[in-house]
Amino acid sequence: MRIAAWNVNSLKVRLPQLLDWLTERQPDVVCLQETKLEDANFPRAEIEAAGYAVAYSGQKTYNGVALLSRLGLDDVACGNPHFPDPQKRLIAATVKGVRVICAYVPNGQAVGSDKYAYKLEWLQALNTWVAEQLAATPQLVLAGDFNIAPDDRDVYDPAAWAGQILCSDAERAAFRRLLDLGLKDSFRLFDQPEKSFSWWDYRMLGFQKNNGLRIDHILLSAPLAEKCVAAGIDRAMRKLERPSDHAPVTVEITG
């Protein structure tokens, strides 16, 4: 099973890129974030024509998540019962016995801000809910834009970012608590090139200089981690004209 997560930063803008990418890469399951579309405007027909079942939870201008699958989608759920929230950031479904959770974690804006407090509360509620999901379905994937660079290897300039949003101690601790549930960071299951990132600011030639962060992740439960044979970042999508500022992250699981 090939699984990908991609913050498309507006599906309306990136739909042609997504459809071309689906044809070329043929992922089995895709977790999309920042679709930025109300459900009535979601391009369901186009994606279904590409061979994918789809489930989505969106809103105008901001946020929005979706799941695409060539293998069907069962038991779709939106949101977190432990954190009632009008922001559309979480969707889950079961694919061939694997529970797939697509998450768009809040950015947090700045350490100490109200949005930062919201982010930490959101993450704590996510931890509680994922623990329950794991207990019910041991084969589980948690994928998406976490807006957290887990450690200094995931930051182009650790000194400059030390203690800042996306890299603060509290955010990194929240990420570790997810791993403490038994999840594995799929990217770190393999040797990876240094300075491997998934997000680059549009400004200041961020991508051209590789001034990026690795904030998009696919976490796997232990049974799936044991069957994971590859994990990577599809940088090619960031090279396109009018790209998302994020590149897709991918894993391949055998069996």
C-alpha positions as a LaTeX table, in Angstrom:
\begin{tabular}{lrrr}
\hline
Residue & $x$ (\AA) & $y$ (\AA) & $z$ (\AA) \\
\hline
Met1 & 0.00 & 0.00 & 0.00 \\
Arg2 & 1.41 & 3.36 & $-1.07$ \\
Ile3 & 0.26 & 6.19 & 1.21 \\
Ala4 & 0.93 & 9.90 & 0.77 \\
Ala5 & 0.17 & 13.10 & 2.66 \\
Trp6 & 0.18 & 16.50 & 0.98 \\
Asn7 & $-0.74$ & 19.99 & 2.09 \\
Val8 & $-1.95$ & 21.31 & $-1.25$ \\
Asn9 & $-2.48$ & 24.88 & 0.02 \\
Ser10 & $-5.71$ & 25.33 & $-2.03$ \\
Leu11 & $-7.11$ & 22.40 & $-3.96$ \\
Lys12 & $-8.81$ & 24.79 & $-6.37$ \\
Val13 & $-5.40$ & 26.07 & $-7.45$ \\
Arg14 & $-3.58$ & 22.74 & $-7.26$ \\
Leu15 & $-6.21$ & 20.37 & $-8.72$ \\
Pro16 & $-4.47$ & 19.95 & $-12.11$ \\
Gln17 & $-1.20$ & 19.18 & $-10.31$ \\
Leu18 & $-2.94$ & 16.69 & $-8.05$ \\
Leu19 & $-4.61$ & 14.85 & $-10.93$ \\
Asp20 & $-1.34$ & 14.63 & $-12.88$ \\
Trp21 & 0.45 & 13.42 & $-9.75$ \\
Leu22 & $-2.18$ & 10.74 & $-9.08$ \\
Thr23 & $-1.77$ & 9.44 & $-12.61$ \\
Glu24 & 2.02 & 9.46 & $-12.46$ \\
Arg25 & 2.62 & 8.20 & $-8.92$ \\
Gln26 & $-0.45$ & 5.98 & $-8.46$ \\
Pro27 & $-0.66$ & 6.23 & $-4.66$ \\
Asp28 & $-3.26$ & 3.99 & $-3.06$ \\
Val29 & $-4.25$ & 6.42 & $-0.30$ \\
Val30 & $-3.75$ & 10.19 & $-0.15$ \\
Cys31 & $-4.29$ & 12.51 & 2.82 \\
Leu32 & $-4.81$ & 16.13 & 1.72 \\
Gln33 & $-4.64$ & 19.21 & 3.92 \\
Glu34 & $-5.54$ & 22.86 & 3.39 \\
Thr35 & $-8.03$ & 22.11 & 0.65 \\
Lys36 & $-9.64$ & 25.48 & 1.43 \\
Leu37 & $-12.96$ & 24.47 & $-0.16$ \\
Glu38 & $-16.48$ & 24.21 & 1.14 \\
Asp39 & $-17.85$ & 20.71 & 0.67 \\
Ala40 & $-20.25$ & 21.87 & $-2.04$ \\
Asn41 & $-17.29$ & 22.99 & $-4.15$ \\
Phe42 & $-15.09$ & 19.93 & $-3.66$ \\
Pro43 & $-14.01$ & 18.46 & $-7.06$ \\
Arg44 & $-15.44$ & 15.03 & $-6.29$ \\
Ala45 & $-16.25$ & 14.11 & $-9.88$ \\
Glu46 & $-12.75$ & 14.84 & $-11.15$ \\
Ile47 & $-11.09$ & 12.81 & $-8.41$ \\
Glu48 & $-13.50$ & 9.90 & $-8.75$ \\
Ala49 & $-12.84$ & 9.92 & $-12.50$ \\
Ala50 & $-9.16$ & 9.42 & $-11.65$ \\
Gly51 & $-10.11$ & 6.19 & $-9.88$ \\
Tyr52 & $-10.35$ & 7.31 & $-6.26$ \\
Ala53 & $-13.04$ & 7.14 & $-3.65$ \\
Val54 & $-13.05$ & 10.38 & $-1.70$ \\
Ala55 & $-14.18$ & 11.77 & 1.65 \\
Tyr56 & $-13.75$ & 15.37 & 2.69 \\
Ser57 & $-14.43$ & 17.94 & 5.37 \\
Gly58 & $-13.91$ & 21.51 & 4.31 \\
Gln59 & $-14.61$ & 25.17 & 4.81 \\
Lys60 & $-14.22$ & 28.33 & 2.79 \\
Thr61 & $-10.77$ & 29.95 & 2.56 \\
Tyr62 & $-9.11$ & 28.06 & 5.43 \\
Asn63 & $-8.20$ & 24.55 & 6.57 \\
Gly64 & $-10.00$ & 21.57 & 4.99 \\
Val65 & $-8.93$ & 17.91 & 4.82 \\
Ala66 & $-9.69$ & 15.02 & 2.48 \\
Leu67 & $-8.97$ & 11.33 & 2.01 \\
Leu68 & $-8.56$ & 9.73 & $-1.41$ \\
Ser69 & $-8.33$ & 5.96 & $-1.87$ \\
Arg70 & $-8.15$ & 3.49 & $-4.75$ \\
Leu71 & $-9.04$ & 0.76 & $-2.23$ \\
Gly72 & $-12.29$ & 2.16 & $-0.85$ \\
Leu73 & $-13.11$ & 4.13 & 2.30 \\
Asp74 & $-15.11$ & 2.71 & 5.20 \\
Asp75 & $-16.22$ & 4.12 & 8.56 \\
Val76 & $-15.47$ & 7.74 & 7.69 \\
Ala77 & $-15.34$ & 10.11 & 10.66 \\
Cys78 & $-14.73$ & 13.86 & 10.77 \\
Gly79 & $-13.35$ & 15.80 & 13.71 \\
Asn80 & $-12.36$ & 14.72 & 17.21 \\
Pro81 & $-15.06$ & 13.94 & 19.78 \\
His82 & $-12.68$ & 15.11 & 22.49 \\
Phe83 & $-12.25$ & 18.54 & 20.86 \\
Pro84 & $-15.42$ & 20.01 & 19.29 \\
Asp85 & $-14.09$ & 22.49 & 16.77 \\
Pro86 & $-15.58$ & 24.43 & 13.85 \\
Gln87 & $-12.20$ & 24.30 & 12.08 \\
Lys88 & $-12.04$ & 21.40 & 9.62 \\
Arg89 & $-8.75$ & 19.74 & 10.46 \\
Leu90 & $-9.32$ & 16.02 & 10.95 \\
Ile91 & $-10.80$ & 13.17 & 8.92 \\
Ala92 & $-10.40$ & 9.40 & 9.26 \\
Ala93 & $-11.45$ & 6.27 & 7.40 \\
Thr94 & $-10.63$ & 2.58 & 7.28 \\
Val95 & $-8.89$ & 1.25 & 4.17 \\
Lys96 & $-8.50$ & $-2.54$ & 3.92 \\
Gly97 & $-8.34$ & $-2.87$ & 7.69 \\
Val98 & $-5.99$ & 0.09 & 8.17 \\
Arg99 & $-7.31$ & 3.11 & 10.05 \\
Val100 & $-6.04$ & 6.21 & 8.24 \\
Ile101 & $-6.22$ & 9.56 & 10.03 \\
Cys102 & $-5.54$ & 12.73 & 8.04 \\
Ala103 & $-4.63$ & 15.69 & 10.27 \\
Tyr104 & $-3.96$ & 19.36 & 9.68 \\
Val105 & $-2.48$ & 20.50 & 12.98 \\
Pro106 & $-2.91$ & 24.20 & 13.82 \\
Asn107 & 0.06 & 26.42 & 13.02 \\
Gly108 & 0.05 & 28.19 & 16.38 \\
Gln109 & 1.17 & 31.59 & 15.00 \\
Ala110 & 3.63 & 32.48 & 17.80 \\
Val111 & 4.79 & 30.94 & 21.05 \\
Gly112 & 2.67 & 32.27 & 23.92 \\
Ser113 & $-0.21$ & 33.42 & 21.73 \\
Asp114 & $-3.83$ & 32.31 & 22.03 \\
Lys115 & $-3.38$ & 30.31 & 18.82 \\
Tyr116 & $-0.38$ & 28.56 & 20.37 \\
Ala117 & $-2.46$ & 27.54 & 23.38 \\
Tyr118 & $-5.16$ & 26.29 & 21.00 \\
Lys119 & $-2.56$ & 24.24 & 19.13 \\
Leu120 & $-1.33$ & 22.54 & 22.29 \\
Glu121 & $-4.87$ & 21.80 & 23.46 \\
Trp122 & $-5.72$ & 20.43 & 20.01 \\
Leu123 & $-2.67$ & 18.17 & 20.09 \\
Gln124 & $-3.49$ & 16.87 & 23.55 \\
Ala125 & $-7.00$ & 15.99 & 22.43 \\
Leu126 & $-5.57$ & 14.35 & 19.31 \\
Asn127 & $-3.34$ & 12.20 & 21.51 \\
Thr128 & $-6.33$ & 11.02 & 23.55 \\
Trp129 & $-8.35$ & 10.17 & 20.46 \\
Val130 & $-5.51$ & 8.45 & 18.60 \\
Ala131 & $-4.89$ & 6.26 & 21.66 \\
Glu132 & $-8.51$ & 5.13 & 21.45 \\
Gln133 & $-8.28$ & 4.55 & 17.72 \\
Leu134 & $-5.13$ & 2.47 & 18.18 \\
Ala135 & $-6.82$ & 0.32 & 20.79 \\
Ala136 & $-9.66$ & $-0.36$ & 18.36 \\
Thr137 & $-7.53$ & $-0.75$ & 15.21 \\
Pro138 & $-3.87$ & $-1.69$ & 15.77 \\
Gln139 & $-3.05$ & $-1.03$ & 12.11 \\
Leu140 & $-3.14$ & 2.77 & 12.05 \\
Val141 & $-1.67$ & 5.65 & 10.04 \\
Leu142 & $-1.62$ & 9.25 & 11.28 \\
Ala143 & $-0.55$ & 11.50 & 8.43 \\
Gly144 & $-0.58$ & 15.13 & 7.44 \\
Asp145 & 0.81 & 18.57 & 8.11 \\
Phe146 & 1.76 & 18.54 & 11.80 \\
Asn147 & 3.28 & 22.04 & 11.81 \\
Ile148 & 6.03 & 20.60 & 14.02 \\
Ala149 & 9.68 & 20.00 & 13.15 \\
Pro150 & 10.43 & 17.10 & 15.55 \\
Asp151 & 14.13 & 17.81 & 16.12 \\
Asp152 & 17.03 & 19.88 & 14.87 \\
Arg153 & 17.68 & 17.57 & 11.93 \\
Asp154 & 14.36 & 18.79 & 10.57 \\
Val155 & 15.30 & 22.49 & 10.52 \\
Tyr156 & 17.63 & 24.23 & 8.09 \\
Asp157 & 18.96 & 26.60 & 10.79 \\
Pro158 & 18.33 & 25.13 & 14.24 \\
Ala159 & 19.90 & 28.06 & 16.07 \\
Ala160 & 17.67 & 30.62 & 14.35 \\
Trp161 & 14.54 & 28.54 & 14.97 \\
Ala162 & 15.32 & 27.48 & 18.54 \\
Gly163 & 12.25 & 28.02 & 20.72 \\
Gln164 & 10.24 & 29.46 & 17.84 \\
Ile165 & 6.86 & 28.33 & 16.58 \\
Leu166 & 6.99 & 24.90 & 14.90 \\
Cys167 & 10.15 & 24.11 & 16.88 \\
Ser168 & 9.28 & 24.95 & 20.49 \\
Asp169 & 9.85 & 22.50 & 23.32 \\
Ala170 & 6.13 & 22.11 & 24.02 \\
Glu171 & 5.31 & 21.33 & 20.38 \\
Arg172 & 8.12 & 18.80 & 20.13 \\
Ala173 & 6.99 & 17.21 & 23.39 \\
Ala174 & 3.48 & 16.84 & 21.96 \\
Phe175 & 4.95 & 15.09 & 18.93 \\
Arg176 & 6.92 & 12.74 & 21.17 \\
Arg177 & 3.76 & 11.90 & 23.10 \\
Leu178 & 2.24 & 10.64 & 19.86 \\
Leu179 & 5.29 & 8.45 & 19.36 \\
Asp180 & 4.95 & 7.25 & 22.95 \\
Leu181 & 1.60 & 5.75 & 21.97 \\
Gly182 & 3.61 & 3.31 & 19.87 \\
Leu183 & 3.66 & 5.23 & 16.59 \\
Lys184 & 6.80 & 5.43 & 14.46 \\
Asp185 & 8.01 & 8.35 & 12.37 \\
Ser186 & 8.18 & 6.51 & 9.04 \\
Phe187 & 10.76 & 8.88 & 7.58 \\
Arg188 & 13.22 & 8.00 & 10.34 \\
Leu189 & 12.87 & 4.28 & 9.79 \\
Phe190 & 15.42 & 4.68 & 6.98 \\
Asp191 & 18.68 & 6.47 & 6.31 \\
Gln192 & 17.80 & 9.82 & 4.78 \\
Pro193 & 19.79 & 12.62 & 3.16 \\
Glu194 & 20.75 & 15.44 & 5.48 \\
Lys195 & 18.63 & 18.58 & 5.28 \\
Ser196 & 15.55 & 16.77 & 4.02 \\
Phe197 & 12.54 & 19.07 & 4.32 \\
Ser198 & 8.88 & 19.09 & 3.28 \\
Trp199 & 8.02 & 22.80 & 3.53 \\
Trp200 & 9.79 & 25.89 & 2.25 \\
Asp201 & 8.62 & 29.49 & 2.59 \\
Tyr202 & 7.62 & 31.13 & $-0.68$ \\
Arg203 & 9.66 & 34.17 & 0.32 \\
Met204 & 13.42 & 34.76 & 0.19 \\
Leu205 & 14.07 & 31.91 & $-2.28$ \\
Gly206 & 13.34 & 29.42 & 0.47 \\
Phe207 & 13.13 & 26.38 & $-1.80$ \\
Gln208 & 16.03 & 27.39 & $-4.03$ \\
Lys209 & 18.24 & 27.76 & $-0.94$ \\
Asn210 & 16.72 & 24.68 & 0.72 \\
Asn211 & 15.80 & 26.79 & 3.73 \\
Gly212 & 13.06 & 24.44 & 4.83 \\
Leu213 & 11.52 & 22.45 & 7.65 \\
Arg214 & 10.25 & 18.87 & 7.84 \\
Ile215 & 6.79 & 19.41 & 9.26 \\
Asp216 & 4.75 & 16.91 & 7.20 \\
His217 & 4.77 & 13.40 & 8.61 \\
Ile218 & 3.37 & 9.90 & 8.26 \\
Leu219 & 3.31 & 8.08 & 11.59 \\
Leu220 & 2.75 & 4.32 & 11.57 \\
Ser221 & 1.63 & 1.93 & 14.27 \\
Ala222 & 4.14 & $-0.80$ & 15.07 \\
Pro223 & 2.53 & $-3.54$ & 12.91 \\
Leu224 & 2.66 & $-1.23$ & 9.88 \\
Ala225 & 6.14 & 0.09 & 10.65 \\
Glu226 & 7.42 & $-3.48$ & 10.51 \\
Lys227 & 6.06 & $-3.75$ & 6.96 \\
Cys228 & 7.22 & $-0.32$ & 5.77 \\
Val229 & 9.83 & $-0.66$ & 3.02 \\
Ala230 & 10.26 & 2.98 & 1.95 \\
Ala231 & 9.56 & 6.55 & 3.04 \\
Gly232 & 10.43 & 9.81 & 1.37 \\
Ile233 & 9.57 & 13.33 & 0.25 \\
Asp234 & 8.48 & 14.09 & $-3.31$ \\
Arg235 & 10.42 & 17.31 & $-3.84$ \\
Ala236 & 9.56 & 17.38 & $-7.54$ \\
Met237 & 6.12 & 18.76 & $-6.77$ \\
Arg238 & 7.67 & 21.84 & $-5.16$ \\
Lys239 & 9.51 & 22.62 & $-8.40$ \\
Leu240 & 6.36 & 23.11 & $-10.44$ \\
Glu241 & 4.95 & 26.46 & $-11.53$ \\
Arg242 & 2.64 & 27.84 & $-8.82$ \\
Pro243 & 3.40 & 24.98 & $-6.41$ \\
Ser244 & 2.15 & 24.39 & $-2.93$ \\
Asp245 & 4.74 & 25.44 & $-0.37$ \\
His246 & 4.66 & 21.80 & 0.83 \\
Ala247 & 5.90 & 18.67 & $-0.93$ \\
Pro248 & 4.06 & 15.35 & $-0.56$ \\
Val249 & 5.48 & 12.83 & 1.90 \\
Thr250 & 5.13 & 9.14 & 1.08 \\
Val251 & 5.46 & 5.62 & 2.45 \\
Glu252 & 5.21 & 2.15 & 0.98 \\
Ile253 & 3.93 & $-0.75$ & 3.07 \\
Thr254 & 4.08 & $-4.35$ & 1.96 \\
Gly255 & 1.58 & $-7.08$ & 2.67 \\
\hline
\end{tabular}
